[in-house]
PDB file of C-alpha atoms in Angstrom:
ATOM      1  CA  MET A1059      21.888  -1.439   8.951  1.00  0.00           C
ATOM      2  CA  PHE A1060      18.495  -0.539   7.093  1.00  0.00           C
ATOM      3  CA  TYR A1061      17.765   1.250   9.636  1.00  0.00           C
ATOM      4  CA  TYR A1062      21.381   2.990   9.823  1.00  0.00           C
ATOM      5  CA  VAL A1063      22.128   4.070   6.692  1.00  0.00           C
ATOM      6  CA  SER A1064      18.653   5.266   6.257  1.00  0.00           C
ATOM      7  CA  LYS A1065      19.565   7.375   9.453  1.00  0.00           C
ATOM      8  CA  ILE A1066      22.488   8.806   8.667  1.00  0.00           C
ATOM      9  CA  ALA A1067      22.116   9.538   4.667  1.00  0.00           C
ATOM     10  CA  TRP A1068      18.546  11.747   5.647  1.00  0.00           C
ATOM     11  CA  PHE A1069      20.684  13.261   7.979  1.00  0.00           C
ATOM     12  CA  PHE A1070      22.401  14.674   5.510  1.00  0.00           C
ATOM     13  CA  ALA A1071      20.180  14.874   2.216  1.00  0.00           C
ATOM     14  CA  THR A1072      17.231  17.142   4.529  1.00  0.00           C
ATOM     15  CA  PRO A1073      17.224  20.235   2.842  1.00  0.00           C
ATOM     16  CA  SER A1074      17.328  22.176   5.498  1.00  0.00           C
ATOM     17  CA  ASN A1075      21.144  20.548   6.154  1.00  0.00           C
ATOM     18  CA  LEU A1076      22.031  20.031   2.489  1.00  0.00           C
ATOM     19  CA  LEU A1077      20.553  23.744   1.757  1.00  0.00           C
ATOM     20  CA  LEU A1078      22.993  25.746   4.841  1.00  0.00           C
ATOM     21  CA  SER A1079      26.082  23.038   4.067  1.00  0.00           C
ATOM     22  CA  LEU A1080      25.662  24.107  -0.103  1.00  0.00           C
ATOM     23  CA  VAL A1081      25.645  28.036   1.901  1.00  0.00           C
ATOM     24  CA  VAL A1082      29.002  27.492   3.990  1.00  0.00           C
ATOM     25  CA  ILE A1083      30.901  24.938   0.812  1.00  0.00           C
ATOM     26  CA  GLY A1084      30.871  28.744  -1.184  1.00  0.00           C
ATOM     27  CA  LEU A1085      31.545  30.590   1.999  1.00  0.00           C
ATOM     28  CA  LEU A1086      34.389  28.161   2.036  1.00  0.00           C
ATOM     29  CA  LEU A1087      35.122  28.884  -1.610  1.00  0.00           C
ATOM     30  CA  ALA A1088      34.242  32.509  -1.577  1.00  0.00           C
ATOM     31  CA  LEU A1089      38.089  32.909   0.469  1.00  0.00           C
ATOM     32  CA  THR A1090      40.135  31.234  -1.963  1.00  0.00           C
ATOM     33  CA  ARG A1091      41.349  33.236  -4.760  1.00  0.00           C
ATOM     34  CA  ARG A1092      40.879  30.599  -7.448  1.00  0.00           C
ATOM     35  CA  LEU A1093      37.008  29.917  -7.189  1.00  0.00           C
ATOM     36  CA  ARG A1094      36.216  33.041  -4.843  1.00  0.00           C
ATOM     37  CA  GLN A1095      33.267  34.598  -7.907  1.00  0.00           C
ATOM     38  CA  THR A1096      32.183  30.257  -7.984  1.00  0.00           C
ATOM     39  CA  GLY A1097      32.229  30.095  -3.962  1.00  0.00           C
ATOM     40  CA  ILE A1098      30.184  34.077  -4.034  1.00  0.00           C
ATOM     41  CA  PHE A1099      27.848  32.109  -6.814  1.00  0.00           C
ATOM     42  CA  ILE A1100      27.252  29.013  -5.060  1.00  0.00           C
ATOM     43  CA  ALA A1101      26.999  30.515  -1.451  1.00  0.00           C
ATOM     44  CA  LEU A1102      24.071  33.350  -3.117  1.00  0.00           C
ATOM     45  CA  THR A1103      22.663  31.074  -5.107  1.00  0.00           C
ATOM     46  CA  PHE A1104      21.235  28.652  -1.780  1.00  0.00           C
ATOM     47  CA  THR A1105      21.091  31.825   0.374  1.00  0.00           C
ATOM     48  CA  LEU A1106      18.738  33.227  -1.739  1.00  0.00           C
ATOM     49  CA  ALA A1107      17.077  28.957  -2.073  1.00  0.00           C
ATOM     50  CA  THR A1108      16.370  28.791   1.346  1.00  0.00           C
ATOM     51  CA  ILE A1109      14.397  31.897   2.357  1.00  0.00           C
ATOM     52  CA  ALA A1110      12.252  30.451  -1.014  1.00  0.00           C
ATOM     53  CA  PHE A1111      11.812  27.162   0.075  1.00  0.00           C
ATOM     54  CA  GLY A1112      11.094  28.981   3.184  1.00  0.00           C
ATOM     55  CA  LEU A1113       8.461  31.323   2.023  1.00  0.00           C
ATOM     56  CA  LEU A1114       7.006  29.981  -0.110  1.00  0.00           C
ATOM     57  CA  PRO A1115       4.770  27.506  -0.280  1.00  0.00           C
ATOM     58  CA  LEU A1116       6.601  24.716  -1.992  1.00  0.00           C
ATOM     59  CA  ALA A1117       7.084  22.279   0.951  1.00  0.00           C
ATOM     60  CA  ASN A1118       2.913  22.571   1.190  1.00  0.00           C
ATOM     61  CA  TYR A1119       2.537  21.037  -2.243  1.00  0.00           C
ATOM     62  CA  LEU A1120       4.281  18.000  -0.847  1.00  0.00           C
ATOM     63  CA  PHE A1121       1.687  17.110   1.205  1.00  0.00           C
ATOM     64  CA  VAL A1122      -1.572  17.801  -0.953  1.00  0.00           C
ATOM     65  CA  PRO A1123      -0.841  14.530  -2.660  1.00  0.00           C
ATOM     66  CA  LEU A1124      -0.262  12.888   0.520  1.00  0.00           C
ATOM     67  CA  GLU A1125      -2.882  13.979   2.697  1.00  0.00           C
ATOM     68  CA  GLY A1126      -5.484  13.499  -0.281  1.00  0.00           C
ATOM     69  CA  ARG A1127      -4.219   9.582  -1.068  1.00  0.00           C
ATOM     70  CA  PHE A1128      -7.036   7.823   1.444  1.00  0.00           C
ATOM     71  CA  PRO A1129     -10.358   9.726   2.788  1.00  0.00           C
ATOM     72  CA  VAL A1130     -11.472  10.929   5.846  1.00  0.00           C
ATOM     73  CA  PHE A1131     -12.757   7.891   7.833  1.00  0.00           C
ATOM     74  CA  ARG A1132     -16.573   7.757   7.474  1.00  0.00           C
ATOM     75  CA  ASP A1133     -17.917   5.167  10.401  1.00  0.00           C
ATOM     76  CA  ASP A1134     -20.369   2.321   8.771  1.00  0.00           C
ATOM     77  CA  ASN A1135     -21.617   1.290  11.918  1.00  0.00           C
ATOM     78  CA  ARG A1136     -19.344  -2.487  10.947  1.00  0.00           C
ATOM     79  CA  PRO A1137     -18.057  -3.704  13.944  1.00  0.00           C
ATOM     80  CA  ILE A1138     -14.522  -2.571  14.678  1.00  0.00           C
ATOM     81  CA  ASP A1139     -12.448  -4.906  16.731  1.00  0.00           C
ATOM     82  CA  GLY A1140      -8.925  -3.314  16.967  1.00  0.00           C
ATOM     83  CA  ILE A1141      -7.506   0.260  16.730  1.00  0.00           C
ATOM     84  CA  ILE A1142      -3.971   1.485  16.366  1.00  0.00           C
ATOM     85  CA  LEU A1143      -2.152   4.412  17.337  1.00  0.00           C
ATOM     86  CA  LEU A1144       1.186   4.243  15.825  1.00  0.00           C
ATOM     87  CA  GLY A1145       3.509   6.493  17.415  1.00  0.00           C
ATOM     88  CA  GLY A1146       5.448   9.544  16.283  1.00  0.00           C
ATOM     89  CA  SER A1147       3.758  12.830  19.338  1.00  0.00           C
ATOM     90  CA  VAL A1148       4.365  12.139  22.250  1.00  0.00           C
ATOM     91  CA  ASP A1149       7.908  12.825  23.764  1.00  0.00           C
ATOM     92  CA  ALA A1150       9.236   9.497  25.912  1.00  0.00           C
ATOM     93  CA  GLN A1151      12.648  11.260  27.209  1.00  0.00           C
ATOM     94  CA  ASP A1152      10.379  14.744  29.064  1.00  0.00           C
ATOM     95  CA  SER A1153       7.348  12.929  29.722  1.00  0.00           C
ATOM     96  CA  VAL A1154       9.323  11.263  31.723  1.00  0.00           C
ATOM     97  CA  ASN A1155      11.320  13.371  33.200  1.00  0.00           C
ATOM     98  CA  ARG A1156       8.029  15.727  33.814  1.00  0.00           C
ATOM     99  CA  ASN A1157       5.958  13.421  34.979  1.00  0.00           C
ATOM    100  CA  ALA A1158       3.153  14.211  32.595  1.00  0.00           C
ATOM    101  CA  LEU A1159       2.413  13.645  28.877  1.00  0.00           C
ATOM    102  CA  VAL A1160       4.459  16.157  26.443  1.00  0.00           C
ATOM    103  CA  VAL A1161       3.179  15.703  23.599  1.00  0.00           C
ATOM    104  CA  ASN A1162       3.980  17.422  19.849  1.00  0.00           C
ATOM    105  CA  GLU A1163       2.200  18.966  16.414  1.00  0.00           C
ATOM    106  CA  ALA A1164       0.855  14.994  15.743  1.00  0.00           C
ATOM    107  CA  ALA A1165      -0.773  14.865  18.855  1.00  0.00           C
ATOM    108  CA  GLU A1166      -4.268  14.765  17.528  1.00  0.00           C
ATOM    109  CA  ARG A1167      -2.874  11.245  17.288  1.00  0.00           C
ATOM    110  CA  VAL A1168      -3.568  10.539  20.711  1.00  0.00           C
ATOM    111  CA  LEU A1169      -6.474  12.486  20.899  1.00  0.00           C
ATOM    112  CA  ASP A1170      -8.389  10.282  18.217  1.00  0.00           C
ATOM    113  CA  ALA A1171      -6.949   7.494  20.279  1.00  0.00           C
ATOM    114  CA  ILE A1172      -8.909   8.280  22.772  1.00  0.00           C
ATOM    115  CA  GLN A1173     -11.858   9.244  21.472  1.00  0.00           C
ATOM    116  CA  LEU A1174     -11.717   6.515  19.084  1.00  0.00           C
ATOM    117  CA  SER A1175     -11.257   3.962  22.798  1.00  0.00           C
ATOM    118  CA  HIS A1176     -14.417   5.958  23.537  1.00  0.00           C
ATOM    119  CA  ARG A1177     -16.280   5.227  21.090  1.00  0.00           C
ATOM    120  CA  TYR A1178     -15.156   0.822  20.161  1.00  0.00           C
ATOM    121  CA  PRO A1179     -15.759   0.487  24.035  1.00  0.00           C
ATOM    122  CA  ASP A1180     -14.906  -3.053  22.811  1.00  0.00           C
ATOM    123  CA  ALA A1181     -11.611  -2.297  20.712  1.00  0.00           C
ATOM    124  CA  ARG A1182      -8.306  -3.554  21.179  1.00  0.00           C
ATOM    125  CA  ILE A1183      -5.934  -0.472  22.290  1.00  0.00           C
ATOM    126  CA  LEU A1184      -2.389  -1.425  20.558  1.00  0.00           C
ATOM    127  CA  ILE A1185       0.287   1.551  20.987  1.00  0.00           C
ATOM    128  CA  VAL A1186       2.887   1.190  18.698  1.00  0.00           C
ATOM    129  CA  GLY A1187       6.667   2.738  19.067  1.00  0.00           C
ATOM    130  CA  GLY A1188       9.844   2.938  20.556  1.00  0.00           C
ATOM    131  CA  GLY A1189      12.896   4.603  20.941  1.00  0.00           C
ATOM    132  CA  GLY A1190      13.322   5.165  16.986  1.00  0.00           C
ATOM    133  CA  THR A1191      17.504   7.631  18.469  1.00  0.00           C
ATOM    134  CA  VAL A1192      20.172   5.837  16.365  1.00  0.00           C
ATOM    135  CA  PHE A1193      22.964   5.926  19.607  1.00  0.00           C
ATOM    136  CA  GLY A1194      21.245   3.935  21.697  1.00  0.00           C
ATOM    137  CA  ASP A1195      18.337   2.515  22.810  1.00  0.00           C
ATOM    138  CA  GLY A1196      15.976   5.466  23.957  1.00  0.00           C
ATOM    139  CA  THR A1197      12.694   5.600  26.000  1.00  0.00           C
ATOM    140  CA  ALA A1198       9.568   3.691  24.180  1.00  0.00           C
ATOM    141  CA  GLU A1199       7.324   5.762  23.848  1.00  0.00           C
ATOM    142  CA  ALA A1200       3.951   3.178  23.601  1.00  0.00           C
ATOM    143  CA  PRO A1201       4.922   2.961  26.709  1.00  0.00           C
ATOM    144  CA  VAL A1202       4.536   5.781  27.986  1.00  0.00           C
ATOM    145  CA  THR A1203       1.451   7.094  25.717  1.00  0.00           C
ATOM    146  CA  ALA A1204      -0.453   4.019  27.632  1.00  0.00           C
ATOM    147  CA  ALA A1205       0.597   4.899  30.536  1.00  0.00           C
ATOM    148  CA  PHE A1206      -0.963   7.953  30.499  1.00  0.00           C
ATOM    149  CA  MET A1207      -4.380   6.465  29.095  1.00  0.00           C
ATOM    150  CA  LYS A1208      -4.579   4.107  31.464  1.00  0.00           C
ATOM    151  CA  THR A1209      -4.700   7.181  34.544  1.00  0.00           C
ATOM    152  CA  ILE A1210      -7.883   8.737  32.064  1.00  0.00           C
ATOM    153  CA  GLY A1211      -9.808   6.026  32.913  1.00  0.00           C
ATOM    154  CA  ILE A1212      -9.172   3.156  29.891  1.00  0.00           C
ATOM    155  CA  ASP A1213      -9.006  -0.459  30.684  1.00  0.00           C
ATOM    156  CA  PRO A1214      -5.613  -1.804  31.045  1.00  0.00           C
ATOM    157  CA  ALA A1215      -6.898  -5.080  29.633  1.00  0.00           C
ATOM    158  CA  ARG A1216      -7.742  -3.383  26.402  1.00  0.00           C
ATOM    159  CA  ILE A1217      -4.033  -2.416  25.955  1.00  0.00           C
ATOM    160  CA  LEU A1218      -1.463  -3.896  24.399  1.00  0.00           C
ATOM    161  CA  ILE A1219       2.354  -2.542  23.332  1.00  0.00           C
ATOM    162  CA  GLU A1220       4.048  -2.623  20.692  1.00  0.00           C
ATOM    163  CA  ASP A1221       7.761  -0.815  22.240  1.00  0.00           C
ATOM    164  CA  ARG A1222      10.750  -2.340  19.592  1.00  0.00           C
ATOM    165  CA  SER A1223       9.658  -0.615  16.301  1.00  0.00           C
ATOM    166  CA  ARG A1224      12.276   2.040  15.320  1.00  0.00           C
ATOM    167  CA  THR A1225      10.262   2.915  12.192  1.00  0.00           C
ATOM    168  CA  THR A1226       7.365   2.866  10.120  1.00  0.00           C
ATOM    169  CA  TYR A1227       8.491  -1.508   8.634  1.00  0.00           C
ATOM    170  CA  GLU A1228       8.904  -2.131  11.966  1.00  0.00           C
ATOM    171  CA  ASN A1229       6.331  -0.792  13.603  1.00  0.00           C
ATOM    172  CA  ALA A1230       4.310  -2.968  10.666  1.00  0.00           C
ATOM    173  CA  VAL A1231       6.071  -6.140  10.959  1.00  0.00           C
ATOM    174  CA  LEU A1232       6.531  -5.961  15.554  1.00  0.00           C
ATOM    175  CA  SER A1233       2.699  -5.774  15.599  1.00  0.00           C
ATOM    176  CA  VAL A1234       1.615  -8.296  13.858  1.00  0.00           C
ATOM    177  CA  PRO A1235       2.539 -11.219  16.862  1.00  0.00           C
ATOM    178  CA  ILE A1236       1.377  -9.112  18.817  1.00  0.00           C
ATOM    179  CA  ALA A1237      -2.188  -8.362  17.605  1.00  0.00           C
ATOM    180  CA  GLN A1238      -2.512 -11.243  16.337  1.00  0.00           C
ATOM    181  CA  PRO A1239      -5.265 -10.236  14.091  1.00  0.00           C
ATOM    182  CA  LYS A1240      -7.826 -12.469  12.795  1.00  0.00           C
ATOM    183  CA  GLU A1241      -9.260 -13.178   9.021  1.00  0.00           C
ATOM    184  CA  GLY A1242     -11.930 -10.715   9.123  1.00  0.00           C
ATOM    185  CA  GLU A1243     -10.906  -8.445  11.457  1.00  0.00           C
ATOM    186  CA  ARG A1244     -11.154  -4.276  10.968  1.00  0.00           C
ATOM    187  CA  TRP A1245      -8.200  -2.649  12.369  1.00  0.00           C
ATOM    188  CA  LEU A1246      -8.344   1.432  12.412  1.00  0.00           C
ATOM    189  CA  LEU A1247      -5.081   2.738  11.514  1.00  0.00           C
ATOM    190  CA  VAL A1248      -4.333   6.286  13.575  1.00  0.00           C
ATOM    191  CA  THR A1249      -2.138   8.573  11.969  1.00  0.00           C
ATOM    192  CA  SER A1250      -1.136  11.472  10.455  1.00  0.00           C
ATOM    193  CA  ALA A1251      -2.574  12.101   6.673  1.00  0.00           C
ATOM    194  CA  TRP A1252       0.829  12.567   4.840  1.00  0.00           C
ATOM    195  CA  HIS A1253       2.282   9.153   6.758  1.00  0.00           C
ATOM    196  CA  MET A1254      -1.125   7.716   6.036  1.00  0.00           C
ATOM    197  CA  PRO A1255      -0.067   5.794   2.006  1.00  0.00           C
ATOM    198  CA  ARG A1256       3.138   4.377   3.363  1.00  0.00           C
ATOM    199  CA  ALA A1257       2.078   3.189   7.504  1.00  0.00           C
ATOM    200  CA  VAL A1258      -0.604   1.765   5.343  1.00  0.00           C
ATOM    201  CA  GLY A1259       1.938  -0.105   2.195  1.00  0.00           C
ATOM    202  CA  VAL A1260       4.162  -1.242   5.281  1.00  0.00           C
ATOM    203  CA  PHE A1261       1.397  -3.211   7.467  1.00  0.00           C
ATOM    204  CA  GLU A1262      -0.262  -4.587   3.499  1.00  0.00           C
ATOM    205  CA  LYS A1263       2.720  -5.709   2.981  1.00  0.00           C
ATOM    206  CA  ALA A1264       3.026  -7.224   6.982  1.00  0.00           C
ATOM    207  CA  GLY A1265      -0.088  -8.975   6.413  1.00  0.00           C
ATOM    208  CA  PHE A1266      -1.693  -7.272   8.756  1.00  0.00           C
ATOM    209  CA  PRO A1267      -5.122  -5.794   6.876  1.00  0.00           C
ATOM    210  CA  VAL A1268      -6.258  -1.845   8.472  1.00  0.00           C
ATOM    211  CA  VAL A1269      -9.081   0.461   7.904  1.00  0.00           C
ATOM    212  CA  PRO A1270      -6.952   4.103   7.792  1.00  0.00           C
ATOM    213  CA  TYR A1271      -8.400   6.870   9.964  1.00  0.00           C
ATOM    214  CA  PRO A1272      -5.840  10.029   8.515  1.00  0.00           C
ATOM    215  CA  VAL A1273      -5.956  12.629  11.465  1.00  0.00           C
ATOM    216  CA  ASP A1274      -3.605  15.150  11.712  1.00  0.00           C
ATOM    217  CA  TYR A1275      -4.217  17.596   9.096  1.00  0.00           C
ATOM    218  CA  ARG A1276      -1.010  19.976   7.558  1.00  0.00           C
ATOM    219  CA  VAL A1277      -2.500  21.906   4.131  1.00  0.00           C
ATOM    220  CA  GLY A1278      -6.431  23.179   2.761  1.00  0.00           C
ATOM    221  CA  GLY A1279      -7.363  20.051   0.407  1.00  0.00           C
ATOM    222  CA  SER A1280      -5.828  21.127  -2.648  1.00  0.00           C
ATOM    223  CA  PHE A1281      -3.495  23.629  -4.842  1.00  0.00           C
ATOM    224  CA  ARG A1282      -5.749  26.088  -4.480  1.00  0.00           C
ATOM    225  CA  ASN A1283      -5.880  26.225  -0.805  1.00  0.00           C
ATOM    226  CA  VAL A1284      -2.055  25.855  -0.100  1.00  0.00           C
ATOM    227  CA  ARG A1285      -0.568  29.046   1.275  1.00  0.00           C
ATOM    228  CA  GLY A1286       3.666  30.540   2.078  1.00  0.00           C
ATOM    229  CA  PHE A1287       5.024  30.842   5.544  1.00  0.00           C
ATOM    230  CA  ALA A1288       5.454  33.708   8.023  1.00  0.00           C
ATOM    231  CA  THR A1289       9.216  32.359   9.110  1.00  0.00           C
ATOM    232  CA  ILE A1290      11.691  31.114   7.199  1.00  0.00           C
ATOM    233  CA  SER A1291      12.043  27.968   9.874  1.00  0.00           C
ATOM    234  CA  ASP A1292       8.618  26.887   9.502  1.00  0.00           C
ATOM    235  CA  GLY A1293       8.986  26.815   6.333  1.00  0.00           C
ATOM    236  CA  LEU A1294      11.899  24.496   6.168  1.00  0.00           C
ATOM    237  CA  ARG A1295      10.358  22.297   9.036  1.00  0.00           C
ATOM    238  CA  ARG A1296       7.512  21.392   6.883  1.00  0.00           C
ATOM    239  CA  PHE A1297       9.388  21.115   3.439  1.00  0.00           C
ATOM    240  CA  ASP A1298      11.886  18.751   5.284  1.00  0.00           C
ATOM    241  CA  VAL A1299       9.012  16.272   7.135  1.00  0.00           C
ATOM    242  CA  GLY A1300       7.281  16.744   3.279  1.00  0.00           C
ATOM    243  CA  ALA A1301      10.362  15.273   1.469  1.00  0.00           C
ATOM    244  CA  LYS A1302      11.588  12.662   3.497  1.00  0.00           C
ATOM    245  CA  GLU A1303       7.910  11.121   3.303  1.00  0.00           C
ATOM    246  CA  TRP A1304       8.314  10.624  -0.825  1.00  0.00           C
ATOM    247  CA  ALA A1305      12.391   9.378   0.284  1.00  0.00           C
ATOM    248  CA  GLY A1306      10.566   7.374   2.636  1.00  0.00           C
ATOM    249  CA  LEU A1307       8.137   5.975  -0.339  1.00  0.00           C
ATOM    250  CA  LEU A1308      10.601   5.392  -2.548  1.00  0.00           C
ATOM    251  CA  ALA A1309      13.163   3.457  -0.398  1.00  0.00           C
ATOM    252  CA  TYR A1310      10.618   0.947   0.441  1.00  0.00           C
ATOM    253  CA  TYR A1311       9.200   0.901  -2.083  1.00  0.00           C
ATOM    254  CA  LEU A1312      12.712   0.106  -4.054  1.00  0.00           C
ATOM    255  CA  SER A1313      13.866  -1.871  -0.901  1.00  0.00           C
ATOM    256  CA  GLY A1314      11.091  -3.870  -1.135  1.00  0.00           C
ATOM    257  CA  ARG A1315       9.376  -2.942   2.271  1.00  0.00           C
ATOM    258  CA  MET A1316       5.518  -2.020   0.064  1.00  0.00           C
ATOM    259  CA  ASP A1317       3.959  -3.330  -3.234  1.00  0.00           C
ATOM    260  CA  ALA A1318       3.058   0.182  -4.675  1.00  0.00           C
ATOM    261  CA  LEU A1319       5.076   3.044  -4.646  1.00  0.00           C
ATOM    262  CA  PHE A1320       2.221   5.254  -3.437  1.00  0.00           C
ATOM    263  CA  PRO A1321      -0.256   2.606  -1.714  1.00  0.00           C
ATOM    264  CA  GLY A1322      -3.937   4.300  -2.223  1.00  0.00           C
ATOM    265  CA  PRO A1323      -7.213   2.589  -1.073  1.00  0.00           C
ATOM    266  CA  GLN A1324      -8.839  -0.606  -1.843  1.00  0.00           C
ATOM    267  CA  ALA A1325     -11.725  -1.712  -2.297  1.00  0.00           C
ATOM    268  CA  PRO A1326     -14.338  -1.326   0.490  1.00  0.00           C
ATOM    269  CA  GLU A1327     -15.331  -4.467   0.973  1.00  0.00           C
ATOM    270  CA  SER A1328     -11.385  -6.348   1.230  1.00  0.00           C
ATOM    271  CA  THR A1329     -10.348  -3.212   3.334  1.00  0.00           C
ATOM    272  CA  GLY A1330     -13.450  -1.356   5.144  1.00  0.00           C
ATOM    273  CA  SER A1331     -12.139   1.883   4.438  1.00  0.00           C
ATOM    274  CA  VAL A1332     -14.512   4.439   2.510  1.00  0.00           C
ATOM    275  CA  SER A1333     -13.975   4.792  -1.133  1.00  0.00           C
ATOM    276  CA  ARG A1334     -14.385   8.579  -2.302  1.00  0.00           C
TER     277      ARG A1334
END
């Protein structure tokens, strides 16, 4: 139930959808006699807000603390037992239709996981991701990615597949019985840097300690390096992603899916991650 409620609620709360809806409401009110001035004010206000959120660097400000929460992974020559690749970078249905791997802007997740598979040839590779659609099961992402990895020479015996999860929370909970991590093992968690705090939080809560391996950075690393956007659509798209991630952190914390509101690095001896 949490999954369906969150998906439907976020559809209406997504900043770009909400801004457009308010503009339309304003225009409709402007057609009436009694609320004409109010409607014009609402439509104009939220039209300007849409332009501001689309062109100004407001969206990137949301990403700076998310991407800076965990440091870049530095190899300390300690063994790596497994690599976890979270879904979200492959369009499974298009990949099946075209008989080729179709990726999106988060493709670094797959590319870095492949690189890590060669750097740590004895590590198992857990590929995570189901269909993730509100209505129907959809095409699971993990088997599509796994099939591609096998075609480029990665030993199928190393690959584990979790293909039922639809959310980050389910990613973690359903991965535990498949990977069966043992005490002392080190598993790298590969996902976008802006998504890493929530991912680490739910994996830790599920009893699956991980070593963060953030990829797919979107901003320059500090507020000083933040820039605006050339098109309104680019800015709104990024604002939607950033706002959703912050909303997800709050929702997961309040629902008990994480122990901290903004999960951060642990001591090196407890997780194997490298501190700043």
